[in-house]
Short mmCIF file of C-alpha atoms (C1' of nucleotides) in Angstrom, two decimals:
data_model
loop_
_atom_site.label_atom_id
_atom_site.label_comp_id
_atom_site.label_asym_id
_atom_site.label_seq_id
_atom_site.Cartn_x
_atom_site.Cartn_y
_atom_site.Cartn_z
CA MET A 1 -17.39 10.93 47.58
CA THR A 2 -17.90 7.46 46.14
CA PRO A 3 -17.28 7.43 42.39
CA VAL A 4 -20.29 6.95 40.18
CA VAL A 5 -20.35 4.66 37.23
CA GLY A 6 -22.62 4.40 34.17
CA ILE A 7 -23.09 1.60 31.72
CA VAL A 8 -24.00 1.61 28.10
CA GLU A 9 -24.47 -2.03 26.88
CA ASP A 10 -27.20 -3.49 24.77
CA ASN A 11 -27.10 -6.92 26.19
CA LYS A 12 -29.47 -6.94 29.19
CA LYS A 13 -27.96 -9.85 30.99
CA ILE A 14 -24.47 -8.50 30.79
CA ARG A 15 -25.70 -5.00 31.58
CA ASP A 16 -27.60 -6.02 34.69
CA LEU A 17 -24.85 -8.30 35.86
CA ILE A 18 -22.19 -5.69 35.75
CA GLN A 19 -24.50 -2.97 37.26
CA ARG A 20 -25.41 -5.17 40.20
CA TYR A 21 -21.87 -6.16 40.85
CA LEU A 22 -20.51 -2.70 40.71
CA ASP A 23 -23.40 -1.20 42.68
CA MET A 24 -22.76 -3.69 45.56
CA GLN A 25 -19.09 -2.76 45.90
CA ASP A 26 -17.94 -0.57 48.79
CA GLY A 27 -16.83 2.66 47.28
CA LEU A 28 -18.68 2.51 43.99
CA SER A 29 -22.15 3.23 42.89
CA CYS A 30 -23.78 2.37 39.66
CA PRO A 31 -27.16 4.09 39.35
CA VAL A 32 -27.54 3.94 35.56
CA ALA A 33 -27.25 1.17 32.98
CA VAL A 34 -28.81 1.69 29.61
CA ASP A 35 -28.74 0.08 26.20
CA SER A 36 -27.95 2.95 23.89
CA VAL A 37 -25.88 5.98 23.69
CA GLU A 38 -29.09 8.01 23.08
CA ASP A 39 -30.48 6.94 26.36
CA MET A 40 -27.28 7.73 28.16
CA LEU A 41 -27.24 11.24 26.65
CA ASP A 42 -30.87 11.72 27.88
CA TYR A 43 -29.93 10.53 31.34
CA LEU A 44 -26.88 12.77 31.55
CA GLU A 45 -29.03 15.91 30.92
CA GLU A 46 -31.18 15.23 33.87
CA HIS A 47 -29.00 13.62 36.60
CA PRO A 48 -25.76 14.06 38.48
CA LEU A 49 -22.92 13.12 36.10
CA PRO A 50 -21.11 9.89 36.54
CA ASP A 51 -17.39 9.75 36.84
CA VAL A 52 -16.84 6.87 34.51
CA ILE A 53 -18.91 5.27 31.69
CA LEU A 54 -18.43 1.73 30.61
CA MET A 55 -19.44 1.63 26.87
CA ASP A 56 -19.96 -1.09 24.33
CA ILE A 57 -19.24 -0.47 20.68
CA GLN A 58 -21.83 -2.52 18.97
CA LEU A 59 -25.09 -0.80 19.99
CA PRO A 60 -28.56 -0.23 18.66
CA GLY A 61 -28.64 3.12 16.99
CA MET A 62 -25.54 5.15 17.43
CA SER A 63 -22.23 3.22 17.75
CA GLY A 64 -20.37 3.49 20.94
CA ILE A 65 -17.46 5.19 19.16
CA LYS A 66 -19.64 7.95 17.92
CA GLY A 67 -21.10 8.09 21.42
CA ILE A 68 -17.68 8.81 22.89
CA SER A 69 -17.24 11.82 20.77
CA LEU A 70 -20.60 13.28 21.77
CA ILE A 71 -20.28 12.55 25.42
CA LYS A 72 -16.72 13.92 25.61
CA GLU A 73 -17.91 17.04 23.71
CA GLU A 74 -20.62 17.81 26.16
CA TYR A 75 -19.14 16.40 29.43
CA GLU A 76 -15.35 16.32 29.08
CA ASP A 77 -14.83 15.27 32.56
CA ILE A 78 -16.38 11.90 32.25
CA ASP A 79 -13.92 9.17 31.60
CA ILE A 80 -14.99 6.37 29.22
CA ILE A 81 -13.88 2.89 29.26
CA MET A 82 -14.69 0.73 26.24
CA LEU A 83 -15.92 -2.70 27.06
CA THR A 84 -16.36 -4.68 23.93
CA VAL A 85 -15.53 -7.89 21.98
CA TYR A 86 -13.86 -5.95 19.21
CA HIS A 87 -10.07 -6.11 19.05
CA ASP A 88 -9.37 -4.92 15.54
CA SER A 89 -6.98 -2.03 15.33
CA HIS A 90 -9.31 0.41 13.62
CA LYS A 91 -12.00 0.14 16.19
CA ILE A 92 -9.43 0.36 19.04
CA PHE A 93 -7.77 3.47 17.49
CA ASN A 94 -10.97 5.19 16.56
CA ALA A 95 -12.18 4.69 20.06
CA LEU A 96 -9.02 6.11 21.68
CA ARG A 97 -8.98 8.94 19.22
CA ALA A 98 -12.55 9.70 20.02
CA GLY A 99 -11.54 10.11 23.67
CA ALA A 100 -11.83 6.78 25.40
CA SER A 101 -9.56 6.46 28.42
CA GLY A 102 -9.46 2.65 28.58
CA TYR A 103 -10.31 -0.34 26.45
CA LEU A 104 -11.24 -3.60 27.87
CA LEU A 105 -12.27 -6.93 26.11
CA LYS A 106 -15.54 -8.48 27.07
CA HIS A 107 -13.90 -11.57 28.70
CA THR A 108 -12.63 -9.22 31.47
CA SER A 109 -13.95 -10.52 34.89
CA LEU A 110 -16.08 -8.43 37.14
CA PRO A 111 -13.30 -7.92 39.75
CA GLU A 112 -11.05 -6.86 36.95
CA ILE A 113 -13.51 -4.34 35.64
CA LYS A 114 -13.81 -2.95 39.20
CA GLU A 115 -10.05 -2.77 39.41
CA SER A 116 -9.91 -0.97 36.07
CA ILE A 117 -12.26 1.56 37.08
CA LEU A 118 -10.32 2.31 40.21
CA LYS A 119 -7.09 2.49 38.26
CA LEU A 120 -8.73 4.92 35.79
CA LEU A 121 -9.86 7.12 38.61
CA ASP A 122 -6.22 6.99 39.88
CA GLY A 123 -4.92 8.47 36.62
CA GLY A 124 -4.16 5.13 34.89
CA ALA A 125 -5.47 3.81 31.60
CA PRO A 126 -6.83 0.32 31.89
CA MET A 127 -6.39 -1.76 28.83
CA SER A 128 -6.69 -5.54 28.28
CA PRO A 129 -3.08 -6.80 27.56
CA GLN A 130 -3.87 -7.63 23.94
CA ILE A 131 -5.10 -4.13 23.37
CA ALA A 132 -2.05 -2.63 24.92
CA ARG A 133 0.03 -4.79 22.65
CA LYS A 134 -1.74 -3.43 19.57
CA VAL A 135 -1.39 0.11 20.72
CA ILE A 136 2.37 -0.14 21.24
CA ASN A 137 2.77 -2.06 17.97
CA HIS A 138 1.23 0.86 16.28
CA PHE A 139 4.02 3.08 17.66
CA GLN A 140 6.63 0.71 16.19
CA GLU A 141 4.93 0.46 12.80
CA ASN A 142 4.94 4.19 12.43
CA THR A 143 8.82 4.30 12.65
CA PRO A 144 11.04 3.55 9.74
CA LYS A 145 11.38 -0.10 9.61
CA LYS A 146 11.42 -2.83 7.05
CA ASN A 147 8.12 -4.62 7.39
CA ALA A 148 7.97 -8.33 6.85
CA ASP A 149 5.93 -8.32 3.68
CA SER A 150 3.49 -10.94 3.12
CA ASP A 151 4.34 -13.45 0.50
CA LEU A 152 2.20 -12.00 -2.23
CA THR A 153 3.78 -11.79 -5.61
CA PRO A 154 4.10 -8.38 -7.39
CA ARG A 155 1.14 -9.12 -9.59
CA GLU A 156 -0.89 -10.17 -6.68
CA HIS A 157 -0.12 -6.75 -5.01
CA ASP A 158 -1.43 -5.10 -8.13
CA ILE A 159 -4.63 -7.00 -7.85
CA VAL A 160 -4.98 -6.16 -4.13
CA ASN A 161 -4.49 -2.43 -5.01
CA GLY A 162 -7.27 -2.74 -7.55
CA LEU A 163 -9.53 -4.18 -4.82
CA VAL A 164 -8.64 -1.38 -2.37
CA ASP A 165 -9.52 1.07 -5.10
CA GLY A 166 -12.95 -0.45 -5.16
CA LEU A 167 -12.67 -1.87 -8.68
CA SER A 168 -14.50 -4.93 -9.94
CA TYR A 169 -12.86 -7.84 -11.52
CA LYS A 170 -13.68 -6.54 -14.90
CA MET A 171 -12.18 -3.13 -14.22
CA ILE A 172 -9.03 -4.66 -12.69
CA ALA A 173 -8.76 -6.80 -15.79
CA ASP A 174 -8.93 -3.71 -17.96
CA ARG A 175 -6.49 -1.70 -15.88
CA TYR A 176 -3.82 -4.36 -16.17
CA ASP A 177 -4.79 -5.45 -19.65
CA ILE A 178 -5.38 -9.10 -18.63
CA SER A 179 -8.36 -11.50 -18.77
CA ILE A 180 -10.98 -11.38 -16.19
CA ASP A 181 -10.32 -15.14 -15.66
CA THR A 182 -6.73 -14.31 -14.83
CA VAL A 183 -7.96 -11.81 -12.24
CA ARG A 184 -10.08 -14.47 -10.90
CA ALA A 185 -7.01 -16.88 -10.69
CA HIS A 186 -4.95 -14.33 -8.89
CA ILE A 187 -7.78 -13.56 -6.44
CA ARG A 188 -8.05 -17.21 -5.61
CA ASN A 189 -4.43 -17.42 -4.82
CA ILE A 190 -4.54 -14.23 -2.72
CA TYR A 191 -7.45 -15.53 -0.70
CA LYS A 192 -5.55 -18.72 -0.03
CA LYS A 193 -2.40 -16.89 1.04
CA LEU A 194 -4.22 -14.52 3.35
CA HIS A 195 -6.69 -17.06 4.59
CA VAL A 196 -9.71 -14.92 3.68
CA ASN A 197 -12.59 -15.49 1.25
CA SER A 198 -13.95 -12.06 0.29
CA LYS A 199 -12.93 -8.83 -1.31
CA ALA A 200 -13.98 -7.11 1.96
CA GLU A 201 -11.49 -8.94 3.95
CA VAL A 202 -8.73 -8.29 1.72
CA ILE A 203 -9.47 -4.60 1.47
CA ALA A 204 -9.61 -4.52 5.28
CA LYS A 205 -6.31 -6.27 5.78
CA SER A 206 -4.64 -3.99 3.23
CA LEU A 207 -5.82 -0.86 4.91
CA LYS A 208 -4.85 -2.13 8.20
CA GLY A 209 -1.30 -2.63 6.87
CA GLU A 210 -1.43 -6.35 7.25
CA ILE A 211 -0.37 -6.84 3.75
CA MET B 1 9.70 -25.10 28.67
CA THR B 2 9.98 -22.66 31.41
CA PRO B 3 10.51 -19.10 30.13
CA VAL B 4 13.96 -17.50 30.64
CA VAL B 5 14.38 -14.00 31.87
CA GLY B 6 17.30 -11.78 31.77
CA ILE B 7 17.93 -8.52 33.68
CA VAL B 8 19.90 -5.34 32.87
CA GLU B 9 19.96 -3.04 35.87
CA ASP B 10 22.86 -1.21 37.34
CA ASN B 11 21.63 -0.99 40.95
CA LYS B 12 23.15 -4.23 42.47
CA LYS B 13 20.60 -4.43 45.29
CA ILE B 14 17.56 -4.16 43.03
CA ARG B 15 19.12 -6.39 40.37
CA ASP B 16 19.81 -9.24 42.83
CA LEU B 17 16.47 -8.92 44.45
CA ILE B 18 14.63 -9.28 41.27
CA GLN B 19 16.82 -12.00 39.96
CA ARG B 20 16.41 -14.01 43.22
CA TYR B 21 12.73 -13.47 43.27
CA LEU B 22 12.08 -14.43 39.64
CA ASP B 23 14.35 -17.48 39.74
CA MET B 24 12.70 -18.98 42.74
CA GLN B 25 9.33 -18.85 40.98
CA ASP B 26 7.83 -22.02 39.56
CA GLY B 27 7.79 -21.67 35.85
CA LEU B 28 10.39 -19.06 35.47
CA SER B 29 14.18 -18.95 35.46
CA CYS B 30 16.53 -15.99 35.65
CA PRO B 31 20.08 -17.13 35.00
CA VAL B 32 21.42 -13.73 34.07
CA ALA B 33 21.48 -10.29 35.64
CA VAL B 34 24.03 -7.83 34.49
CA ASP B 35 24.65 -4.15 34.91
CA SER B 36 25.01 -2.90 31.42
CA VAL B 37 23.80 -3.54 27.82
CA GLU B 38 27.28 -4.34 26.80
CA ASP B 39 27.52 -7.25 29.30
CA MET B 40 24.15 -8.49 28.09
CA LEU B 41 25.14 -8.43 24.46
CA ASP B 42 28.22 -10.48 25.43
CA TYR B 43 26.17 -12.80 27.34
CA LEU B 44 23.63 -13.41 24.50
CA GLU B 45 26.42 -14.33 22.13
CA GLU B 46 27.40 -17.32 24.19
CA HIS B 47 24.36 -18.57 25.83
CA PRO B 48 20.89 -19.78 25.20
CA LEU B 49 18.66 -16.83 24.54
CA PRO B 50 16.23 -15.53 27.21
CA ASP B 51 12.64 -14.96 26.22
CA VAL B 52 12.33 -11.71 28.00
CA ILE B 53 14.70 -9.05 29.17
CA LEU B 54 14.01 -6.55 31.90
CA MET B 55 15.90 -3.42 31.15
CA ASP B 56 16.67 -0.22 32.95
CA ILE B 57 17.13 3.09 31.10
CA GLN B 58 19.80 4.88 33.04
CA LEU B 59 22.83 2.55 32.77
CA PRO B 60 26.63 2.78 32.76
CA GLY B 61 27.71 2.95 29.19
CA MET B 62 25.12 2.50 26.62
CA SER B 63 21.60 3.65 27.52
CA GLY B 64 18.82 1.09 27.74
CA ILE B 65 17.00 2.63 24.83
CA LYS B 66 19.91 2.20 22.60
CA GLY B 67 20.32 -1.28 24.00
CA ILE B 68 16.72 -2.06 22.84
CA SER B 69 17.55 -1.32 19.31
CA LEU B 70 20.66 -3.32 19.21
CA ILE B 71 19.17 -6.33 20.94
CA LYS B 72 15.98 -6.40 18.79
CA GLU B 73 18.16 -5.94 15.75
CA GLU B 74 20.14 -9.07 16.46
CA TYR B 75 17.52 -11.02 18.35
CA GLU B 76 14.16 -9.96 17.23
CA ASP B 77 12.38 -12.85 19.20
CA ILE B 78 13.45 -11.50 22.64
CA ASP B 79 10.79 -9.31 24.23
CA ILE B 80 11.97 -6.37 26.29
CA ILE B 81 10.25 -4.73 29.21
CA MET B 82 11.54 -1.48 30.39
CA LEU B 83 11.78 -1.17 34.15
CA THR B 84 12.71 2.26 35.14
CA VAL B 85 11.81 5.36 37.17
CA TYR B 86 11.46 7.59 34.11
CA HIS B 87 7.96 8.45 33.18
CA ASP B 88 8.54 11.39 30.86
CA SER B 89 6.93 11.05 27.44
CA HIS B 90 10.15 11.21 25.38
CA LYS B 91 11.72 8.39 27.15
CA ILE B 92 8.59 6.33 26.99
CA PHE B 93 7.96 6.83 23.28
CA ASN B 94 11.57 6.32 22.30
CA ALA B 95 11.73 3.12 24.27
CA LEU B 96 8.47 1.81 22.56
CA ARG B 97 9.54 3.01 19.11
CA ALA B 98 12.89 1.20 19.66
CA GLY B 99 11.08 -2.07 20.21
CA ALA B 100 10.12 -2.30 23.91
CA SER B 101 7.07 -4.55 24.37
CA GLY B 102 6.22 -3.25 27.87
CA TYR B 103 7.06 -0.38 30.26
CA LEU B 104 7.03 -0.57 33.99
CA LEU B 105 7.83 1.89 36.63
CA LYS B 106 10.16 0.90 39.32
CA HIS B 107 7.62 1.03 42.21
CA THR B 108 6.14 -2.02 40.53
CA SER B 109 6.20 -4.83 43.14
CA LEU B 110 7.87 -8.20 42.50
CA PRO B 111 4.67 -10.20 42.03
CA GLU B 112 3.43 -7.60 39.61
CA ILE B 113 6.73 -7.83 37.65
CA LYS B 114 6.16 -11.59 37.57
CA GLU B 115 2.57 -11.13 36.31
CA SER B 116 3.79 -8.73 33.72
CA ILE B 117 6.30 -11.15 32.22
CA LEU B 118 3.67 -13.77 32.08
CA LYS B 119 1.30 -11.26 30.43
CA LEU B 120 3.88 -10.49 27.88
CA LEU B 121 4.55 -14.07 27.08
CA ASP B 122 0.82 -14.42 26.60
CA GLY B 123 0.85 -11.70 23.90
CA GLY B 124 -0.01 -8.76 26.09
CA ALA B 125 1.99 -5.53 26.60
CA PRO B 126 2.33 -4.87 30.27
CA MET B 127 2.41 -1.18 31.15
CA SER B 128 2.11 0.69 34.34
CA PRO B 129 -1.39 2.45 34.30
CA GLN B 130 0.23 5.91 34.26
CA ILE B 131 2.31 4.98 31.31
CA ALA B 132 -0.69 3.61 29.46
CA ARG B 133 -2.40 6.88 30.13
CA LYS B 134 0.34 8.87 28.45
CA VAL B 135 0.38 6.49 25.59
CA ILE B 136 -3.22 6.91 24.83
CA ASN B 137 -3.07 10.73 25.43
CA HIS B 138 -0.61 10.77 22.67
CA PHE B 139 -3.19 9.26 20.35
CA GLN B 140 -5.69 11.89 21.08
CA GLU B 141 -3.34 14.77 20.66
CA ASN B 142 -2.27 13.53 17.24
CA THR B 143 -5.86 13.76 15.99
CA PRO B 144 -6.83 17.33 15.98
CA LYS B 145 -8.67 16.87 12.65
CA LYS B 146 -12.40 16.35 13.00
CA ASN B 147 -13.68 14.92 9.88
CA ALA B 148 -16.79 16.38 8.21
CA ASP B 149 -19.18 13.64 9.03
CA SER B 150 -21.09 12.32 6.03
CA ASP B 151 -24.81 12.62 6.31
CA LEU B 152 -25.51 8.95 6.95
CA THR B 153 -28.27 8.07 9.36
CA PRO B 154 -27.56 6.10 12.53
CA ARG B 155 -29.08 3.04 10.92
CA GLU B 156 -26.96 3.44 7.80
CA HIS B 157 -23.85 3.65 9.97
CA ASP B 158 -24.93 0.35 11.44
CA ILE B 159 -25.03 -1.13 8.01
CA VAL B 160 -21.63 0.23 7.10
CA ASN B 161 -20.18 -1.24 10.23
CA GLY B 162 -21.65 -4.58 9.20
CA LEU B 163 -19.98 -4.34 5.87
CA VAL B 164 -16.67 -3.37 7.43
CA ASP B 165 -16.87 -6.35 9.71
CA GLY B 166 -17.15 -8.52 6.52
CA LEU B 167 -20.72 -9.59 7.02
CA SER B 168 -23.01 -10.54 4.19
CA TYR B 169 -26.43 -8.84 3.77
CA LYS B 170 -28.11 -11.86 5.41
CA MET B 171 -25.71 -11.69 8.40
CA ILE B 172 -26.29 -7.91 8.71
CA ALA B 173 -30.01 -8.63 8.64
CA ASP B 174 -29.78 -11.16 11.44
CA ARG B 175 -27.47 -8.87 13.51
CA TYR B 176 -30.03 -6.04 13.44
CA ASP B 177 -32.98 -8.31 13.31
CA ILE B 178 -34.32 -6.78 10.13
CA SER B 179 -35.28 -8.16 6.81
CA ILE B 180 -32.59 -8.65 4.10
CA ASP B 181 -34.60 -6.39 1.78
CA THR B 182 -34.37 -3.69 4.27
CA VAL B 183 -30.48 -4.12 4.31
CA ARG B 184 -30.68 -3.90 0.61
CA ALA B 185 -32.63 -0.70 0.81
CA HIS B 186 -30.24 0.87 3.27
CA ILE B 187 -27.32 -0.10 1.17
CA ARG B 188 -28.82 1.52 -1.87
CA ASN B 189 -29.28 4.77 -0.01
CA ILE B 190 -25.69 4.58 1.36
CA TYR B 191 -24.38 4.03 -2.15
CA LYS B 192 -26.25 7.10 -3.38
CA LYS B 193 -25.08 9.34 -0.47
CA LEU B 194 -21.38 8.17 -0.81
CA HIS B 195 -21.53 8.04 -4.65
CA VAL B 196 -20.34 4.56 -4.92
CA ASN B 197 -21.61 1.37 -6.16
CA SER B 198 -20.04 -1.56 -4.37
CA LYS B 199 -19.41 -2.96 -0.87
CA ALA B 200 -15.71 -2.68 -1.60
CA GLU B 201 -15.80 1.03 -1.98
CA VAL B 202 -17.83 1.52 1.11
CA ILE B 203 -15.46 -0.55 3.17
CA ALA B 204 -12.46 1.35 1.75
CA LYS B 205 -14.00 4.64 2.57
CA SER B 206 -14.90 3.66 6.09
CA LEU B 207 -11.54 2.22 6.81
CA LYS B 208 -9.89 5.32 5.42
CA GLY B 209 -11.85 7.31 7.85
CA GLU B 210 -13.76 9.10 5.12
CA ILE B 211 -17.19 8.18 6.60
"C1'" DA C 1 16.84 -32.44 -17.02
"C1'" DC C 2 13.50 -31.77 -13.46
"C1'" DT C 3 10.77 -29.35 -10.29
"C1'" DT C 4 8.75 -25.24 -8.61
"C1'" DC C 5 6.61 -20.99 -9.01
"C1'" DC C 6 4.51 -16.96 -11.52
"C1'" DG C 7 1.50 -15.31 -14.73
"C1'" DT C 8 -1.70 -16.27 -18.05
"C1'" DC C 9 -6.37 -18.28 -19.60
"C1'" DG C 10 -10.85 -21.14 -19.82
"C1'" DC C 11 -15.38 -23.11 -18.19
"C1'" DA C 12 -18.90 -23.94 -14.90
"C1'" DT C 13 -22.00 -23.05 -11.14
"C1'" DG C 14 -24.24 -21.68 -6.89
"C1'" DA C 15 -24.16 -17.66 -3.89
"C1'" DA C 16 -24.11 -12.97 -3.11
"C1'" DT C 17 -24.68 -8.38 -4.75
"C1'" DA C 18 -26.44 -4.17 -7.33
"C1'" DT C 19 -30.28 -1.94 -8.82
"C1'" DG C 20 -35.10 -0.88 -10.29
"C1'" DT C 21 -39.80 0.03 -8.81
"C1'" DG C 22 -42.60 0.07 -5.73
"C1'" DA C 23 -45.18 0.42 -0.56
"C1'" DT C 24 -46.18 1.35 4.56
"C1'" DT C 25 -45.35 3.17 9.12
"C1'" DG C 26 -44.07 6.57 12.47
"C1'" DA C 27 -41.60 10.55 14.08
"C1'" DA C 28 -40.30 15.11 13.35
"C1'" DT C 29 -41.01 19.70 11.27
"C1'" DG C 30 -43.11 23.58 9.71
"C1'" DC D 1 -52.41 18.96 8.90
"C1'" DA D 2 -49.27 18.41 5.23
"C1'" DT D 3 -44.65 17.28 4.22
"C1'" DT D 4 -40.44 15.12 4.81
"C1'" DC D 5 -37.74 11.49 5.83
"C1'" DA D 6 -35.76 7.30 8.34
"C1'" DA D 7 -36.81 2.75 8.57
"C1'" DT D 8 -39.08 -1.14 7.26
"C1'" DC D 9 -40.46 -4.64 3.56
"C1'" DA D 10 -41.42 -7.00 -1.22
"C1'" DC D 11 -40.35 -8.77 -5.87
"C1'" DA D 12 -37.61 -9.02 -9.83
"C1'" DT D 13 -33.37 -9.33 -12.51
"C1'" DA D 14 -28.86 -8.66 -14.30
"C1'" DT D 15 -24.37 -8.63 -12.80
"C1'" DT D 16 -20.58 -9.98 -10.01
"C1'" DC D 17 -18.25 -12.93 -6.87
"C1'" DA D 18 -16.33 -17.14 -4.86
"C1'" DT D 19 -14.56 -21.33 -5.97
"C1'" DG D 20 -14.28 -25.86 -8.11
"C1'" DC D 21 -11.72 -28.01 -12.11
"C1'" DG D 22 -7.90 -27.83 -15.42
"C1'" DA D 23 -4.22 -26.01 -18.69
"C1'" DC D 24 0.20 -23.84 -20.76
"C1'" DG D 25 4.61 -21.19 -21.35
"C1'" DG D 26 8.52 -19.22 -19.19
"C1'" DA D 27 11.92 -18.15 -15.52
"C1'" DA D 28 14.52 -19.74 -11.86
"C1'" DG D 29 16.60 -22.65 -9.23
"C1'" DT D 30 18.49 -28.08 -7.88
#
DNA sequence: ACTTCCGTCGCATGAATATGTGATTGAATG
DNA sequence: CATTCAATCACATATTCATGCGACGGAAGT
């Protein structure tokens, strides 16, 4: 029987393009391409199940990652391949943890997407090379090793910790008993060293273990 | 400069075959193919370093996995691809933990090996599909804990994601095509639900998986 | 002795955020 | 049909942030 593929992708152009391409391939059919997880869940209730779903992350309504959980919960036999522009570790790992069986970046060509689907059906786990690299790096990080610390000074690390704890400049100043202007100064230097320009990015980097 | 590849493989036929193939490729050279880690270590002391080493696991003397550790310890810039018949999880994970950047099964064709080397040099992590599948299965097993979801609405999740992506209110408004005042309203509600009162705290909670 | 770096502090300003107090629509629920 | 609630929008204001400039003392190295 020819494998059936579904698509969840909010960009209509991309969605239609992929659907048309896959559907015209020998040995594949792609009867459904919707723009939200909600629509896909509706579809699944009333139609024969697809074997594979290509899923974006950034979607109107429910995120693709949440969508994986729900779909795998109800229909554990459906394999899901993420197809997204996001390549930050948290999204990748959350998607994989949620049950994704593959993770492709959006620049992947149509023939490569087709290849990936076939690989998946053959028991493989298609991943863009960059993604694979992050995944295996994750393995290596979780093993005892001396990490190449960034070049933040001890005081700067204090400040970063304050930010991660969600403190304001003022609260950080109080915690370390220094002036708020000093906090500002440190933060300026931290931003320079990390090439960022907001608290948010510092927190993200820190929690991702990049500091 | 053309990348240089080294080979550690005890089967002389396979070793010579791969070396001859790679060395005749445009844009690759393969000046060294030995049958043990010990020989490779000797070679590395006295010659220009290769960029990539293809390594078997089952070898006379030291095992390939032990070899990875030693080589990465001395020459951290050399990337190592395992090329082996073993596909059991322990060998795979031990190899990756030891520092391997790729893992191919021996049935991989010569052109695929060449492709894999190029992918690796391009920042990827070449893996046979079956291997990739085992690696990501490992992720899913290690996450038996399902977090008690917070009671954020789908839209509120969108907003949180925007914050995590480092977007400003304005950018979030643009992304979802809503007013900045609506973004403000959602954020107010999110803060109430999560008992926080700054972007920083929301981002931290989200990245810590508490949302 | 001289330079370099860390940690400290100040002032100023435009941009972004946090928070209050509203209001309207529509879908869902009882 | 009444209620609830998600989602949308508006206006206002105090606070916080991001970032520019500049400064000083001390420790560590050349």
